[in-house]
Short mmCIF file of C-alpha atoms and ligand atoms in Angstrom, two decimals:
data_model
loop_
_atom_site.label_atom_id
_atom_site.label_comp_id
_atom_site.label_asym_id
_atom_site.label_seq_id
_atom_site.Cartn_x
_atom_site.Cartn_y
_atom_site.Cartn_z
CA MET W 178 -21.34 19.47 -57.26
CA LEU W 179 -18.09 21.04 -56.11
CA SER W 180 -14.89 19.81 -57.76
CA PRO W 181 -12.50 18.00 -55.38
CA ILE W 182 -10.01 20.87 -55.45
CA LYS W 183 -12.75 23.40 -54.61
CA LYS W 184 -13.83 21.11 -51.77
CA ILE W 185 -10.25 21.05 -50.45
CA ARG W 186 -10.13 24.85 -50.66
CA LEU W 187 -13.41 25.13 -48.75
CA ILE W 188 -12.20 22.70 -46.08
CA PHE W 189 -8.96 24.67 -45.69
CA LEU W 190 -10.92 27.88 -45.41
CA LEU W 191 -13.18 26.38 -42.75
CA ILE W 192 -10.61 24.50 -40.66
CA ILE W 193 -7.47 26.63 -41.03
CA PHE W 194 -8.02 30.17 -42.26
CA LEU W 195 -11.21 31.06 -40.39
CA PRO W 196 -10.07 29.64 -37.02
CA THR W 197 -6.64 31.28 -37.47
CA ALA W 198 -8.22 34.63 -38.27
CA ILE W 199 -10.68 34.38 -35.35
CA PHE W 200 -7.92 33.23 -32.97
CA SER W 201 -5.60 36.08 -34.02
CA VAL W 202 -8.28 38.74 -33.68
CA TYR W 203 -9.32 37.31 -30.29
CA GLU W 204 -5.70 37.11 -29.06
CA ILE W 205 -4.83 40.63 -30.20
CA GLY W 206 -8.02 41.91 -28.50
CA SER W 207 -7.29 40.01 -25.31
CA PHE W 208 -3.68 41.08 -24.96
CA ARG W 209 -4.80 44.68 -25.45
CA ASN W 210 -7.15 44.16 -22.48
CA ASN W 211 -4.40 42.49 -20.46
CA GLU W 212 -2.12 45.40 -21.16
CA LYS W 213 -4.79 47.86 -20.05
CA MET W 214 -5.08 45.86 -16.84
CA ILE W 215 -1.30 45.83 -16.33
CA GLU W 216 -1.19 49.57 -16.87
CA GLU W 217 -4.01 50.03 -14.36
CA ILE W 218 -2.27 47.87 -11.76
CA TYR W 219 0.98 49.72 -12.32
CA ASN W 220 -0.76 53.08 -12.01
CA ASN W 221 -2.30 51.90 -8.74
CA GLN W 222 1.22 51.18 -7.51
CA LEU W 223 2.41 54.61 -8.54
CA ASP W 224 -0.65 56.02 -6.80
CA ALA W 225 0.29 54.15 -3.63
CA ILE W 226 3.85 55.54 -3.76
CA LEU W 227 2.66 59.11 -4.16
CA TYR W 228 0.09 58.50 -1.42
CA SER W 229 2.91 57.52 0.94
CA VAL W 230 4.76 60.79 0.17
CA ASN W 231 1.60 62.77 0.95
CA GLN W 232 1.03 60.61 4.03
CA ASN W 233 4.53 61.47 5.16
CA SER W 234 3.89 65.22 4.88
CA ASN W 235 0.75 64.69 6.93
CA ASP W 236 2.76 62.74 9.55
CA VAL W 237 5.39 65.48 9.75
CA VAL W 238 2.85 68.26 10.31
CA SER W 239 0.92 66.05 12.77
CA SER W 240 4.11 65.46 14.74
CA TRP W 241 4.63 69.25 14.98
CA ALA W 242 1.04 69.63 16.14
CA SER W 243 1.54 66.92 18.77
CA LYS W 244 4.72 68.60 19.95
CA MET W 245 2.80 71.83 20.39
CA ASP W 246 0.06 70.01 22.22
CA VAL W 247 2.61 68.64 24.68
CA MET W 248 4.30 72.01 25.11
CA CYS W 249 1.03 73.81 25.68
CA ASN W 250 0.21 71.40 28.44
CA THR W 251 3.66 71.49 30.09
CA PRO W 252 3.50 73.94 33.04
CA GLN W 253 7.26 74.67 32.88
CA ILE W 254 6.96 76.10 29.33
CA LYS W 255 5.48 79.57 29.12
CA ASP W 256 2.70 79.92 26.52
CA ASN W 257 4.35 82.82 24.72
CA GLU W 258 7.58 80.85 24.20
CA ILE W 259 6.04 77.95 22.33
CA VAL W 260 5.92 79.73 18.98
CA ASP W 261 9.59 80.64 19.14
CA LYS W 262 10.53 77.12 20.11
CA ILE W 263 8.68 75.55 17.20
CA THR W 264 9.63 78.02 14.48
CA GLY W 265 13.24 78.22 15.61
CA GLU W 266 13.85 74.51 15.48
CA THR W 267 11.93 73.45 12.42
CA ALA W 268 12.90 73.83 8.77
CA GLY W 269 10.12 74.59 6.37
CA ILE W 270 8.08 76.71 8.78
CA GLN W 271 7.93 80.35 7.81
CA ALA W 272 5.75 81.51 10.70
CA LEU W 273 3.32 80.36 13.39
CA PHE W 274 0.52 82.53 14.66
CA GLN W 275 -1.91 81.68 17.49
CA TYR W 276 -5.49 82.74 18.16
CA ASP W 277 -7.95 82.11 20.98
CA GLU W 278 -11.36 80.47 20.51
CA ASN W 279 -12.86 83.81 19.50
CA LEU W 280 -10.17 84.15 16.84
CA GLN W 281 -8.41 86.98 18.71
CA ALA W 282 -4.69 87.03 17.96
CA LEU W 283 -2.43 85.96 20.85
CA TYR W 284 1.06 87.25 21.69
CA GLU W 285 0.87 89.93 19.04
CA GLU W 286 3.66 91.76 20.81
CA ASN W 287 6.07 88.92 19.93
CA ILE W 288 5.42 89.13 16.19
CA LYS W 289 8.45 90.41 14.31
CA GLU W 290 8.14 93.49 12.16
CA SER W 291 8.93 91.46 9.03
CA GLN W 292 6.00 89.13 9.67
CA LYS W 293 3.36 91.73 10.41
CA GLU W 294 2.09 91.86 6.84
CA LEU W 295 1.85 88.06 6.74
CA HIS W 296 0.05 88.05 10.11
CA LYS W 297 -2.57 90.42 8.77
CA LEU W 298 -3.14 88.18 5.77
CA VAL W 299 -3.43 85.05 7.91
CA THR W 300 -5.76 86.71 10.42
CA LYS W 301 -8.06 87.75 7.58
CA ALA W 302 -8.05 84.27 6.07
CA ILE W 303 -8.94 82.74 9.44
CA LYS W 304 -11.67 85.25 10.24
CA ASP W 305 -13.19 84.61 6.82
CA SER W 306 -13.45 80.92 7.62
CA THR W 307 -15.20 80.77 10.96
CA LYS W 308 -17.29 77.85 9.73
CA THR W 309 -14.18 75.73 9.07
CA ILE W 310 -12.72 76.64 12.46
CA LYS W 311 -15.98 75.55 14.13
CA LYS W 312 -15.79 72.27 12.26
CA LEU W 313 -12.16 71.76 13.44
CA LYS W 314 -13.31 72.45 17.01
CA ARG W 315 -16.00 69.81 16.77
CA TYR W 316 -13.39 67.33 15.52
CA LEU W 317 -11.09 68.21 18.43
CA GLU W 318 -13.89 67.60 20.90
CA GLY W 319 -14.22 64.20 19.27
CA ASP W 320 -10.49 63.71 19.92
CA TYR W 321 -9.48 64.10 16.28
CA ARG W 322 -6.99 66.82 15.42
CA LYS W 323 -7.46 67.67 11.77
CA ILE W 324 -4.95 69.80 9.85
CA GLU W 325 -6.74 72.05 7.37
CA PRO W 326 -5.00 73.78 4.46
CA PHE W 327 -6.17 77.38 3.81
CA HIS W 328 -5.64 79.42 0.67
CA LEU W 329 -3.39 82.43 1.01
CA GLY W 330 -3.31 83.15 -2.70
CA SER W 331 0.44 82.52 -3.05
CA SER W 332 2.47 79.51 -4.19
CA ASP W 333 5.42 80.47 -2.01
CA VAL W 334 3.65 79.99 1.30
CA GLN W 335 0.95 77.65 2.49
CA LEU W 336 -1.28 78.16 5.52
CA LEU W 337 -2.20 75.11 7.62
CA VAL W 338 -4.62 75.45 10.52
CA PHE W 339 -5.07 73.04 13.42
CA LEU W 340 -6.43 73.30 16.95
CA VAL W 341 -4.94 72.20 20.26
CA SER W 342 -6.52 72.35 23.71
CA ALA W 343 -4.32 73.71 26.44
CA LYS W 344 -5.26 73.97 30.06
CA GLY W 345 -9.00 73.92 29.30
CA LYS W 346 -8.76 76.43 26.46
CA THR W 347 -8.74 75.93 22.72
CA ILE W 348 -5.90 77.50 20.76
CA VAL W 349 -6.13 78.01 17.00
CA ASN W 350 -2.70 77.54 15.38
CA ALA W 351 -1.96 79.04 11.97
CA LEU W 352 1.16 77.43 10.60
CA VAL W 353 2.66 79.12 7.55
CA LEU W 354 4.86 76.78 5.52
CA ASN W 355 7.49 77.87 3.07
CA SER W 356 6.30 75.50 0.34
CA LEU W 357 9.64 74.97 -1.39
CA ASN W 358 11.62 74.52 1.81
CA PHE W 359 9.00 72.12 3.09
CA ILE W 360 9.46 69.95 0.02
CA LYS W 361 13.22 70.26 -0.34
CA GLU W 362 14.19 69.97 3.31
CA VAL W 363 11.41 68.25 5.17
CA LEU W 364 10.03 65.79 2.64
CA ASP W 365 13.24 65.14 0.69
CA PRO W 366 14.75 62.38 2.92
CA LYS W 367 11.58 60.33 2.79
CA ILE W 368 11.19 60.87 -0.98
CA GLN W 369 14.79 59.72 -1.51
CA GLU W 370 14.08 56.62 0.53
CA ILE W 371 10.99 55.78 -1.52
CA ALA W 372 12.46 56.59 -4.93
CA GLN W 373 15.74 54.71 -4.46
CA ASP W 374 17.19 53.94 -7.86
CA LYS W 375 13.88 52.79 -9.31
CA PHE W 376 11.92 56.02 -9.74
CA TYR W 377 12.19 59.71 -10.28
CA ILE W 378 9.83 61.51 -7.91
CA GLY W 379 9.41 65.20 -8.41
CA ALA W 380 7.30 68.21 -7.54
CA PHE W 381 5.99 70.78 -9.94
CA LEU W 382 3.70 73.76 -9.99
CA ASN W 383 0.49 73.42 -12.07
CA ASN W 384 2.37 73.13 -15.31
CA LYS W 385 4.46 69.97 -15.65
CA GLU W 386 7.31 71.93 -17.16
CA ASN W 387 7.66 74.03 -14.05
CA ILE W 388 9.54 71.44 -12.02
CA VAL W 389 10.77 72.72 -8.65
CA TYR W 390 12.16 69.55 -7.15
CA ASN W 391 13.37 66.15 -8.26
CA SER W 392 14.63 63.20 -6.25
CA ASP W 393 17.53 62.97 -8.70
CA LYS W 394 19.13 66.37 -8.32
CA GLN W 395 20.91 66.13 -11.66
CA LYS W 396 17.75 65.74 -13.65
CA LEU W 397 15.15 68.46 -13.88
CA ASP W 398 13.79 67.74 -17.34
CA ILE W 399 11.61 64.74 -16.67
CA ASN W 400 8.30 64.39 -18.39
CA TYR W 401 6.13 62.96 -15.62
CA GLN W 402 3.37 60.78 -17.07
CA TYR W 403 1.75 60.12 -13.73
CA SER W 404 1.01 62.76 -11.08
CA LYS W 405 -1.18 63.58 -8.07
CA PRO W 406 -1.78 66.85 -6.19
CA PHE W 407 -0.02 67.51 -2.87
CA TRP W 408 -2.58 67.24 -0.08
CA PHE W 409 -1.25 70.26 1.78
CA LEU W 410 0.35 72.46 -0.84
CA ASP W 411 -2.00 74.39 -3.10
CA ASN W 412 -1.10 74.25 -6.83
CA TYR W 413 1.75 71.79 -6.24
CA TYR W 414 1.80 68.32 -7.75
CA LEU W 415 3.81 65.18 -7.11
CA GLY W 416 5.02 63.34 -10.20
CA ILE W 417 6.54 59.89 -10.59
CA GLU W 418 8.36 58.19 -13.44
CA SER W 419 10.19 54.87 -13.74
CA LYS W 420 13.98 55.17 -14.11
CA ASP W 421 14.16 52.25 -16.57
CA LYS W 422 11.69 52.00 -19.39
CA THR W 423 8.41 53.76 -18.69
CA ILE W 424 5.43 51.49 -18.20
CA HIS W 425 4.03 52.84 -21.44
CA GLU W 426 7.18 51.78 -23.26
CA LEU W 427 7.18 48.40 -21.49
CA VAL W 428 3.55 47.79 -22.37
CA GLN W 429 4.15 48.91 -25.93
CA SER W 430 7.19 46.66 -26.42
CA ARG W 431 5.25 43.76 -24.89
CA SER W 432 2.38 44.43 -27.30
CA MET W 433 4.78 44.47 -30.22
CA LYS W 434 6.43 41.23 -29.06
CA ASN W 435 3.04 39.53 -28.70
CA LEU W 436 1.95 40.84 -32.07
CA TYR W 437 5.11 39.48 -33.71
CA ILE W 438 4.63 36.08 -32.06
CA ILE W 439 1.05 35.89 -33.32
CA LEU W 440 2.13 36.96 -36.80
CA ILE W 441 4.89 34.32 -36.82
CA ILE W 442 2.44 31.62 -35.64
CA ASP W 443 -0.04 32.70 -38.33
CA PHE W 444 2.71 32.71 -40.93
CA VAL W 445 3.93 29.21 -39.98
CA LEU W 446 0.34 27.94 -39.92
CA LEU W 447 -0.41 29.44 -43.32
CA ILE W 448 2.82 28.11 -44.84
CA GLY W 449 2.03 24.66 -43.40
CA ALA W 450 -1.53 24.83 -44.69
CA TRP W 451 -0.32 26.02 -48.07
CA MET W 452 2.14 23.11 -48.30
CA ILE W 453 -0.52 20.58 -47.33
CA TYR W 454 -2.90 22.18 -49.82
CA ARG W 455 -0.30 22.02 -52.60
CA ASN W 456 0.40 18.41 -51.79
CA MET W 457 -3.27 17.51 -51.79
CA LYS W 458 -3.76 19.42 -55.03
CA LYS W 459 -0.90 17.48 -56.60
CA GLN W 460 -2.29 14.18 -55.34
CA ASN W 461 -5.67 15.11 -56.72
CA GLU W 462 -4.18 16.02 -60.09
CA LEU W 463 -2.25 12.75 -60.09
CA ALA W 464 -5.42 10.80 -59.32
CA GLN W 465 -7.13 12.61 -62.20
CA LEU W 466 -4.17 11.84 -64.52
CA LYS W 467 -4.23 8.19 -63.46
CA SER W 468 -7.91 7.92 -64.20
CA ASP W 469 -7.35 9.54 -67.64
CA PHE W 470 -4.47 7.12 -68.13
CA ILE W 471 -6.65 4.10 -67.46
CA SER W 472 -9.33 5.24 -69.86
CA SER W 473 -6.86 6.14 -72.62
CA VAL W 474 -4.84 2.92 -72.20
CA SER W 475 -8.02 0.80 -72.24
CA HIS W 476 -8.91 2.56 -75.46
CA GLU W 477 -5.38 1.98 -76.82
CA ILE W 478 -5.69 -1.74 -76.09
CA ARG W 479 -9.26 -2.19 -77.27
CA THR W 480 -8.79 -0.62 -80.72
CA PRO W 481 -5.92 -2.82 -81.95
CA LEU W 482 -7.54 -5.90 -80.40
CA ALA W 483 -10.80 -5.17 -82.25
CA LEU W 484 -8.91 -4.62 -85.53
CA ILE W 485 -6.82 -7.76 -85.10
CA SER W 486 -9.82 -9.97 -84.34
CA MET W 487 -11.80 -8.45 -87.20
CA TYR W 488 -9.05 -9.09 -89.82
CA ILE W 489 -8.26 -12.57 -88.48
CA GLU W 490 -11.96 -13.47 -88.60
CA THR W 491 -12.23 -12.24 -92.20
CA LEU W 492 -9.14 -14.20 -93.18
CA GLU W 493 -10.31 -17.29 -91.32
CA LEU W 494 -13.66 -17.33 -93.09
CA GLY W 495 -11.76 -17.35 -96.39
CA ARG W 496 -13.58 -14.28 -97.65
CA VAL W 497 -10.41 -12.62 -98.91
CA LYS W 498 -9.46 -14.13 -102.22
CA LYS W 499 -6.80 -11.79 -103.55
CA GLU W 500 -3.28 -12.48 -102.33
CA GLU W 501 -2.52 -8.72 -102.36
CA LYS W 502 -5.42 -8.00 -100.03
CA LYS W 503 -4.37 -10.84 -97.76
CA GLN W 504 -0.87 -9.34 -97.49
CA GLU W 505 -2.38 -5.98 -96.62
CA TYR W 506 -4.44 -7.56 -93.83
CA TYR W 507 -1.41 -9.44 -92.47
CA SER W 508 0.55 -6.25 -92.38
CA ILE W 509 -2.27 -4.44 -90.51
CA ILE W 510 -2.45 -7.30 -88.01
CA TYR W 511 1.32 -7.12 -87.58
CA GLN W 512 1.29 -3.36 -87.07
CA GLU W 513 -1.48 -3.59 -84.51
CA THR W 514 0.29 -6.33 -82.53
CA GLN W 515 3.43 -4.17 -82.63
CA ARG W 516 1.43 -1.28 -81.28
CA LEU W 517 0.02 -3.45 -78.53
CA SER W 518 3.35 -4.90 -77.55
CA SER W 519 5.00 -1.46 -77.55
CA LEU W 520 2.26 -0.20 -75.24
CA VAL W 521 2.58 -3.19 -72.92
CA ASN W 522 6.37 -2.71 -72.92
CA LYS W 523 5.95 0.94 -72.04
CA ILE W 524 3.65 0.08 -69.16
CA LEU W 525 6.00 -2.63 -67.88
CA ASN W 526 8.95 -0.29 -68.21
CA PHE W 527 7.13 2.40 -66.36
CA SER W 528 6.04 0.08 -63.58
CA GLN W 529 9.63 -1.09 -63.12
CA ILE W 530 10.82 2.51 -62.98
CA ASP W 531 8.03 3.50 -60.61
CA ASN W 532 8.96 0.67 -58.26
CA ASN W 533 12.65 1.43 -58.65
CA LYS W 534 13.26 -2.04 -60.04
CA LYS W 535 14.48 -1.10 -63.50
CA LYS W 536 18.02 -2.41 -64.06
CA PHE W 537 20.39 -0.82 -66.56
CA SER W 538 23.44 -2.47 -68.04
CA PHE W 539 25.92 0.25 -68.88
CA SER W 540 28.78 -0.16 -71.31
CA ASN W 541 30.96 2.05 -73.48
CA SER W 542 28.74 2.90 -76.41
CA ASN W 543 28.77 5.00 -79.52
CA LEU W 544 25.69 7.18 -79.79
CA ASN W 545 25.88 7.33 -83.59
CA ASN W 546 25.57 3.53 -83.77
CA ILE W 547 22.58 3.41 -81.43
CA VAL W 548 20.77 6.14 -83.40
CA LYS W 549 21.58 4.61 -86.79
CA ASP W 550 20.18 1.22 -85.66
CA VAL W 551 16.95 2.84 -84.50
CA VAL W 552 16.58 4.82 -87.73
CA LYS W 553 17.19 1.70 -89.79
CA ALA W 554 14.35 -0.09 -87.99
CA TYR W 555 12.10 2.94 -88.18
CA LYS W 556 12.71 4.06 -91.75
CA PHE W 557 9.96 1.85 -93.10
CA LYS W 558 7.38 3.26 -90.71
CA LEU W 559 8.39 6.85 -91.52
CA ASP W 560 8.31 6.20 -95.25
CA SER W 561 4.96 4.46 -95.08
CA LYS W 562 3.53 7.50 -93.31
CA ASN W 563 5.06 9.82 -95.90
CA PHE W 564 7.47 11.50 -93.49
CA LYS W 565 10.50 13.30 -94.84
CA LEU W 566 13.51 12.11 -92.85
CA GLU W 567 16.70 14.07 -92.44
CA GLN W 568 19.77 12.63 -90.75
CA ALA W 569 23.04 14.25 -89.72
CA TYR W 570 25.74 12.46 -87.77
CA SER W 571 28.73 14.14 -86.25
CA GLU W 572 31.80 12.12 -87.12
CA GLU W 573 33.96 10.60 -84.40
CA LEU W 574 31.73 11.19 -81.41
CA PRO W 575 33.41 10.39 -78.09
CA GLU W 576 31.98 7.29 -76.42
CA ILE W 577 29.38 7.44 -73.72
CA ASN W 578 28.58 5.12 -70.86
CA ALA W 579 25.09 3.91 -71.72
CA ASP W 580 22.58 1.11 -71.75
CA SER W 581 22.16 0.94 -75.54
CA GLU W 582 18.83 -0.82 -75.40
CA ALA W 583 17.33 1.74 -73.01
CA ILE W 584 18.68 4.65 -75.10
CA ALA W 585 17.30 3.07 -78.28
CA GLU W 586 13.84 2.86 -76.62
CA VAL W 587 14.12 6.48 -75.60
CA ILE W 588 14.91 7.59 -79.16
CA VAL W 589 12.06 5.44 -80.49
CA ASN W 590 9.78 7.24 -78.05
CA LEU W 591 10.86 10.63 -79.38
CA ILE W 592 10.43 9.58 -83.03
CA ASP W 593 7.03 8.06 -82.19
CA ASN W 594 5.93 11.34 -80.63
CA SER W 595 7.18 13.32 -83.65
CA ILE W 596 5.00 11.13 -85.86
CA LYS W 597 1.99 11.26 -83.51
CA TYR W 598 2.04 15.01 -83.02
CA SER W 599 2.59 16.13 -86.63
CA SER W 600 -0.34 16.81 -88.94
CA ASP W 601 0.34 18.38 -92.38
CA ARG W 602 4.07 19.00 -92.32
CA LYS W 603 5.44 15.49 -92.05
CA PHE W 604 9.07 16.00 -91.24
CA VAL W 605 11.53 14.38 -88.83
CA SER W 606 15.16 15.30 -88.44
CA ILE W 607 17.65 13.29 -86.39
CA LYS W 608 20.99 14.74 -85.57
CA THR W 609 23.91 13.84 -83.32
CA GLY W 610 26.68 16.16 -82.19
CA LEU W 611 29.15 17.37 -79.61
CA ASP W 612 28.47 20.52 -77.65
CA GLU W 613 30.44 21.87 -74.69
CA ASN W 614 32.09 18.50 -74.15
CA LYS W 615 28.77 16.71 -74.14
CA VAL W 616 27.35 14.35 -76.72
CA PHE W 617 23.79 14.87 -77.88
CA VAL W 618 21.11 13.47 -80.15
CA GLU W 619 18.29 15.70 -81.35
CA VAL W 620 14.89 14.73 -82.75
CA GLU W 621 13.09 17.58 -84.49
CA ASP W 622 9.63 17.77 -86.05
CA HIS W 623 7.42 20.39 -87.66
CA GLY W 624 4.36 19.28 -85.75
CA ILE W 625 1.82 20.98 -83.49
CA GLY W 626 4.38 22.22 -80.94
CA ILE W 627 4.10 22.50 -77.15
CA SER W 628 3.21 25.61 -75.14
CA GLU W 629 5.76 26.97 -72.63
CA TYR W 630 3.49 25.96 -69.78
CA ASP W 631 3.20 22.37 -71.02
CA GLN W 632 6.95 22.13 -71.73
CA LYS W 633 7.46 22.20 -67.97
CA LYS W 634 4.88 19.46 -67.37
CA ILE W 635 5.24 16.89 -70.15
CA PHE W 636 7.98 14.98 -68.29
CA GLU W 637 5.65 14.30 -65.34
CA LYS W 638 4.12 10.84 -65.29
CA PHE W 639 0.68 10.50 -66.93
CA TYR W 640 0.77 14.12 -68.12
CA ARG W 641 -0.79 14.67 -71.54
CA VAL W 642 -1.65 17.91 -73.31
CA THR W 643 -5.38 17.82 -73.88
CA GLU W 644 -6.50 21.19 -75.16
CA LYS W 645 -5.11 20.95 -78.72
CA ASN W 646 -7.28 19.00 -81.07
CA LEU W 647 -4.56 16.75 -82.41
CA ALA W 648 -2.93 16.19 -79.05
CA HIS W 649 -6.33 15.16 -77.77
CA LYS W 650 -7.00 12.80 -80.65
CA ALA W 651 -3.55 11.22 -80.73
CA LYS W 652 -3.53 8.15 -78.60
CA GLY W 653 -1.10 7.85 -75.76
CA SER W 654 -0.51 6.98 -72.15
CA GLY W 655 1.39 10.01 -70.87
CA LEU W 656 4.21 7.69 -69.82
CA GLY W 657 6.72 8.00 -72.69
CA LEU W 658 8.50 11.23 -71.73
CA SER W 659 8.50 10.39 -68.01
CA ILE W 660 10.36 7.19 -68.93
CA VAL W 661 12.74 9.19 -71.15
CA LYS W 662 13.43 11.59 -68.28
CA HIS W 663 14.09 8.75 -65.86
CA VAL W 664 16.46 6.96 -68.25
CA MET W 665 18.36 10.20 -68.89
CA ASP W 666 18.67 10.82 -65.13
CA LYS W 667 20.15 7.35 -64.71
CA HIS W 668 22.68 8.20 -67.44
CA LYS W 669 23.56 11.43 -65.60
CA GLY W 670 22.30 13.16 -68.70
CA LYS W 671 19.66 15.75 -69.49
CA ILE W 672 16.70 16.20 -71.78
CA GLU W 673 15.91 19.62 -73.23
CA VAL W 674 12.93 20.71 -75.26
CA LYS W 675 12.55 23.69 -77.57
CA SER W 676 9.13 24.16 -79.06
CA LYS W 677 6.68 26.69 -80.44
CA ILE W 678 2.99 26.11 -80.89
CA GLY W 679 2.24 25.52 -84.55
CA GLU W 680 5.90 25.40 -85.57
CA GLY W 681 7.26 22.17 -84.15
CA SER W 682 9.42 20.74 -81.40
CA THR W 683 13.02 19.73 -80.86
CA PHE W 684 13.96 17.28 -78.13
CA ARG W 685 17.65 17.00 -77.30
CA LEU W 686 19.16 14.20 -75.20
CA ILE W 687 22.52 15.20 -73.72
CA PHE W 688 25.06 12.68 -72.38
CA PRO W 689 28.31 13.19 -70.50
CA ILE W 690 31.28 11.74 -72.34
CA ILE W 691 33.60 9.16 -70.80
CA ARG W 692 36.82 10.71 -69.50
CA ASN W 693 39.99 8.67 -69.52
P1 ADP R 882 1.95 10.27 -74.80
O1 ADP R 882 2.56 10.63 -76.10
O2 ADP R 882 1.77 8.81 -74.65
O3 ADP R 882 0.74 11.05 -74.51
P2 ADP R 882 4.39 11.29 -73.65
O4 ADP R 882 4.89 11.25 -72.25
O5 ADP R 882 5.25 10.68 -74.69
O6 ADP R 882 2.95 10.64 -73.66
O7 ADP R 882 4.16 12.79 -74.04
C1 ADP R 882 3.49 13.63 -73.16
C2 ADP R 882 2.77 14.73 -73.91
O8 ADP R 882 3.72 15.62 -74.48
C3 ADP R 882 1.96 14.25 -75.05
O9 ADP R 882 0.67 13.89 -74.64
C4 ADP R 882 1.97 15.45 -76.01
O10 ADP R 882 0.92 16.28 -75.68
C5 ADP R 882 3.27 16.13 -75.72
N1 ADP R 882 4.28 15.84 -76.72
C6 ADP R 882 5.29 14.94 -76.65
N2 ADP R 882 6.07 14.98 -77.73
C7 ADP R 882 5.54 15.92 -78.57
C8 ADP R 882 5.88 16.43 -79.85
N3 ADP R 882 6.94 15.97 -80.58
N4 ADP R 882 5.12 17.41 -80.36
C9 ADP R 882 4.06 17.90 -79.70
N5 ADP R 882 3.69 17.45 -78.47
C10 ADP R 882 4.41 16.47 -77.91
#
């Protein structure tokens, strides 16, 4: 069978700790997934932005191609003038060369000396790619003019090829872009429009550190986390970065915030559970103490009752002849009734205190007088039990405001305990005094002593020390010191205990003195 406290622990484990742990692990896992999703969605957005930049470059080149198409089919414009018209007017174009269907160069005579080298290179690239040209032709026949990037082996220039049909013939156009100019002059306005003040959009060559363009002209040292290749420009990449916190930072700070919230919730839950557990543990201990109290009090009542009835019966039957013996029996009966009535008083006192019904009648009192009266009444008991009694009274003690009867009961309680919890060394000392403007009375014994742990507990109701043999054997209710504590509280006083196991204990009651 599990003890009640173990049961409570198990219940707490099952209904608080396990669900809290499972909930926390699940929540942490699920917000990690959510954050992955957010990052994915955000990246898709960045993707869409970069797509629109690429789309814009496609639109620009397509518009040039359309312009050429129109010019080629306008009778007033001579064929050999078209190239000059396009290249002269448009930024970003380094050169434009034209070829017929059989890839023979057209208007070679118009090519400037400075572009001859480039022309050779372009012509070679085109002749090496007849398959691609054929594919572009098929597209054109299907009414789709595709712009095809070709490799020229340089990052400075980029070759784009597209076909137009003019007056029944197909013309192959080789457009050579100046890559940097194309980005900085042609694409820049659109990039500025997209970036606004929310993003940095930049262009870099292969390596992210080699940034050649940025929407914010002042900043060229951006570490782009997200990038995509330019559709048309070989080896060039587009990068994008948020101007505020990066999404990574945002996601990270959100994760941290969520983590803190979960930790705080867990903490509050655990503190709450711990407080409930402590309370239940206390209640359980109290229930245990009460049950011990009932059994020990029943015992306390039964023993004197049995003794009393036994002696009365003996006396009644006239079996005791000697007067001396009779006196002894009367005195035992008297002692036992005293014991009973003191126990009943204690219980009544306690019940009044517990229900907050105990009334005190305070008056100016002299502590020495109260103590001396108690000692006078108790001397006989101490002597009969062979206790050595020492008394020391401080002369002219200031008066205190006290209920003399209640204080006398309290002192009786302390003397009673000194007698109960002393074995071989039967000694009680009672002392009054003045210390730091406070009046005190001290009851000292050389009895079994109280451990430091128990010193903190003995003033709780029903608490009794059970592990020591004598403490266990000595009869009691566990109420005495809790009553003492309560009475001292009502007198705005204090009770202090000094004790060492095996050496003895000193209880000191401290009272405030009356000020004028
Ligand atoms: P009771 O004596 O009826 O058990 P008390 O409230 O008077 O109840 O005391 C509580 C406990 O404190 C006792 O059970 C005992 O273990 C311990 N105690 C009190 N006074 C002394 C003392 N003078 N010496 C040793 N132990 C003491």
